[in-house]
Amino acid sequence: MMDVARRAGVSSSTVSLYLRKPDAVSPAASQEIAQAIEDLGYVPNLVAGGLAAAGSRVVSVIVPSIRNAFFAETVASLQTELAADGLQVMLGHSEYSEHDEEALIRTALAWAPAAVVLTGLNHSKAARKLLAGGGVPVIEMWELGGQAPIDMAVGFSHAAVGATAARHFAQQGFTSLAFLGARLSQDRRAAARAEGFVAEALRLGLPEPQILNHPAPATAEAGAQLLGLAQASPSEFQAVACSNDLIALGVLFECQRRGVAVPGDLAVMGFGDLSFSSTSNPPLTTIRPSGDLIGREVARLIKACVHGAHPSETARIVDTGHLLVERKSG
Amino acid sequence: MMDVARRAGVSSSTVSLYLRKPDAVSPAASQEIAQAIEDLGYVPNLVAGGLAAAGSRVVSVIVPSIRNAFFAETVASLQTELAADGLQVMLGHSEYSEHDEEALIRTALAWAPAAVVLTGLNHSKAARKLLAGGGVPVIEMWELGGQAPIDMAVGFSHAAVGATAARHFAQQGFTSLAFLGARLSQDRRAAARAEGFVAEALRLGLPEPQILNHPAPATAEAGAQLLGLAQASPSEFQAVACSNDLIALGVLFECQRRGVAVPGDLAVMGFGDLSFSSTSNPPLTTIRPSGDLIGREVARLIKACVHGAHPSETARIVDTGHLLVERKSG
DNA sequence: CTGAAAGCGCTAACAT
DNA sequence: ATGTTAGCGCTTTCAG
């Protein structure tokens, strides 16, 4: 930066000013500086900038799994939005472990980030303390309800999603229901959908739906196996809600193999509205959570914080809701 | 850090030393320092550390799309490996735009990263200059062949993948082939697979395969439409290679709707070996590129660089190859 | 509108 | 094994 200043015949503070508020520098000086930057191929050092300004332009994002299409979508839209404001995304994934998450949060904080974005409302006690103490804005995403957020939250109620699924089946007159999920003990949001499903069915006076849980990650393979289990059970089900479209896809595949007609013999519902869901056989009825909307809303909140305008109490929780997408599978 | 030092009754440099090389500090002092850190809830400032040490513990990773399962897998394994060494991943996605990529590289460099990881071998001229100039290790991944890497590379030849597909079909006696791809003008690696497919077919004396290209991103929907196009064409095909398992899935769906038997009437091959490919109807024959292996190898190279051991010339390019996974679709 | 000066919190010789 | 001393490259008052 000194080199640039020298070459442009100004002081380094003028260059610094030019870089942040170009309008505050005279046109003549701007010319010279721009030229010098160009000639020297100067790239500002954001590390030094972050130190001097006591706060870097980094946003730490911690998700359970980046392989998961839901979070990938959110991270993508978040990154796009933040990049437009010169904010960088630092990514970590906890593999659904609270312990790993805590370690990630610790490192994240060490970067004096502009904000930290977490997935879900459940974190270790130590993590909550770390976050509550530091003056860093924290946004929890992809979950609402249950407990109060640390600071801000963007998401929706998973119990409500489960309830929507139950109501949809009840309206069609189904009475024998099941919920098919994977890793329900680790994925608390999926578990909340299952609970919401069961609770709503009960409230509507239906027999208690069964929850079938697969120990492996949510894949089509797991879905296929889950369907096998469901069919093997003494009381066959009329309708199954899956915790994820990938599981629903596996169910569809396995139904085809076994010759069970969907939705004739069995109604199937997914969650996520993934890219293949509209074109499967039959097209999948599912619930869309809008991962990219979540990303955009999180970005909006972060930008507000960065610009000094701390959102009011009322604006600190945004519910992105969910949408039932009725197609042919149930 | 000064506070910790004071509380522990030592100097700040001892604390710093303790944090980086705990063995170099006396047990007594270590005790005191650990206690002080605990009491104060001290979190070191990595920004300051990065500035002082002239090189931060950040690795910048730039992929075309984080929504893409291939890159998501690589980023996931890379992040896991790097986190074990205290390295942070900064993520950017270019949406297949060389221009956006250049901007991302510029920002990445501004963080004085320990390494930058790029996808593919094609970058803008300015980007290449930026990278070649700075003393930062750069690793290009997911592609080999065509042109020389800037610095290091981990990946495989996409032309070879296409050739493998062509050979596989040729061995089964098919003569009328097609390649189904999406956004081939943007996704140069997919285009390379298509070219490799055509070239190998020609080399084997088969009629020139047709390339069908869909303008939208690679999804099952696009695959279904592509199959429609393929069937509509005057010469029906005996076998189609898809640039991606998602496209192949769409093809499978559409075949089912149209009553074309797979592989009886049409052989279908994918690329990627995604999670649903083993359980579709029929299970998909595909080519597996090993996204997580790429991530691990990239991490290995980066760690070597960080530890000062710059890999020798011979070890700067690692070919992760590809694997034909023969299932039932063709 | 521009420049001088004082750090931001830490690391890395070097000296002890 | 520990303390001392200089910065790292930039931002930010505060004068001019």
PDB file of N, CA and C in Angstrom, chain B residues 119-123 128 140-141 143-150 152-153 189:
ATOM      1  N   THR B 119     -11.166 -25.100  -9.217  1.00  0.00           N
ATOM      2  CA  THR B 119     -11.737 -26.225  -9.932  1.00  0.00           C
ATOM      3  C   THR B 119     -11.405 -26.105 -11.419  1.00  0.00           C
ATOM      4  N   GLY B 120     -10.850 -27.148 -11.969  1.00  0.00           N
ATOM      5  CA  GLY B 120     -10.552 -27.157 -13.391  1.00  0.00           C
ATOM      6  C   GLY B 120      -9.275 -26.430 -13.751  1.00  0.00           C
ATOM      7  N   LEU B 121      -8.917 -26.522 -15.010  1.00  0.00           N
ATOM      8  CA  LEU B 121      -7.663 -25.972 -15.507  1.00  0.00           C
ATOM      9  C   LEU B 121      -7.862 -24.670 -16.277  1.00  0.00           C
ATOM     10  N   ASN B 122      -9.123 -24.288 -16.473  1.00  0.00           N
ATOM     11  CA  ASN B 122      -9.394 -23.087 -17.254  1.00  0.00           C
ATOM     12  C   ASN B 122      -9.697 -21.886 -16.375  1.00  0.00           C
ATOM     13  N   HIS B 123      -8.872 -20.862 -16.533  1.00  0.00           N
ATOM     14  CA  HIS B 123      -9.102 -19.651 -15.760  1.00  0.00           C
ATOM     15  C   HIS B 123      -8.777 -18.467 -16.648  1.00  0.00           C
ATOM     16  N   ARG B 128      -4.739 -16.242 -13.908  1.00  0.00           N
ATOM     17  CA  ARG B 128      -3.495 -17.018 -13.958  1.00  0.00           C
ATOM     18  C   ARG B 128      -2.315 -16.166 -13.532  1.00  0.00           C
ATOM     19  N   GLU B 140      -5.210 -27.067  -8.567  1.00  0.00           N
ATOM     20  CA  GLU B 140      -6.385 -27.172  -9.424  1.00  0.00           C
ATOM     21  C   GLU B 140      -6.904 -28.594  -9.330  1.00  0.00           C
ATOM     22  N   MET B 141      -8.202 -28.727  -9.168  1.00  0.00           N
ATOM     23  CA  MET B 141      -8.733 -30.074  -8.948  1.00  0.00           C
ATOM     24  C   MET B 141      -9.832 -30.439  -9.930  1.00  0.00           C
ATOM     25  N   GLU B 143      -9.708 -31.993 -12.677  1.00  0.00           N
ATOM     26  CA  GLU B 143      -9.415 -32.071 -14.105  1.00  0.00           C
ATOM     27  C   GLU B 143      -7.925 -32.281 -14.324  1.00  0.00           C
ATOM     28  N   LEU B 144      -7.617 -33.111 -15.295  1.00  0.00           N
ATOM     29  CA  LEU B 144      -6.220 -33.375 -15.665  1.00  0.00           C
ATOM     30  C   LEU B 144      -6.182 -33.474 -17.176  1.00  0.00           C
ATOM     31  N   GLY B 145      -5.046 -33.123 -17.750  1.00  0.00           N
ATOM     32  CA  GLY B 145      -4.925 -33.217 -19.207  1.00  0.00           C
ATOM     33  C   GLY B 145      -5.368 -31.918 -19.842  1.00  0.00           C
ATOM     34  N   GLY B 146      -5.179 -31.810 -21.150  1.00  0.00           N
ATOM     35  CA  GLY B 146      -5.521 -30.561 -21.810  1.00  0.00           C
ATOM     36  C   GLY B 146      -4.363 -29.610 -21.636  1.00  0.00           C
ATOM     37  N   GLN B 147      -4.350 -28.843 -20.555  1.00  0.00           N
ATOM     38  CA  GLN B 147      -3.241 -27.928 -20.356  1.00  0.00           C
ATOM     39  C   GLN B 147      -2.529 -28.162 -19.030  1.00  0.00           C
ATOM     40  N   ALA B 148      -1.372 -27.543 -18.922  1.00  0.00           N
ATOM     41  CA  ALA B 148      -0.558 -27.719 -17.720  1.00  0.00           C
ATOM     42  C   ALA B 148      -1.165 -26.937 -16.566  1.00  0.00           C
ATOM     43  N   PRO B 149      -1.118 -27.498 -15.383  1.00  0.00           N
ATOM     44  CA  PRO B 149      -1.629 -26.779 -14.218  1.00  0.00           C
ATOM     45  C   PRO B 149      -0.735 -25.596 -13.865  1.00  0.00           C
ATOM     46  N   ILE B 150      -1.288 -24.630 -13.173  1.00  0.00           N
ATOM     47  CA  ILE B 150      -0.535 -23.462 -12.723  1.00  0.00           C
ATOM     48  C   ILE B 150       0.571 -23.893 -11.771  1.00  0.00           C
ATOM     49  N   MET B 152      -0.075 -27.077  -8.889  1.00  0.00           N
ATOM     50  CA  MET B 152      -0.319 -28.495  -8.613  1.00  0.00           C
ATOM     51  C   MET B 152      -1.711 -28.863  -9.109  1.00  0.00           C
ATOM     52  N   ALA B 153      -1.962 -30.135  -9.285  1.00  0.00           N
ATOM     53  CA  ALA B 153      -3.283 -30.554  -9.745  1.00  0.00           C
ATOM     54  C   ALA B 153      -3.644 -31.939  -9.221  1.00  0.00           C
ATOM     55  N   ARG B 189     -15.687 -29.499 -18.330  1.00  0.00           N
ATOM     56  CA  ARG B 189     -15.334 -30.883 -18.007  1.00  0.00           C
ATOM     57  C   ARG B 189     -16.363 -31.834 -18.604  1.00  0.00           C
TER      58      ARG B 189
END
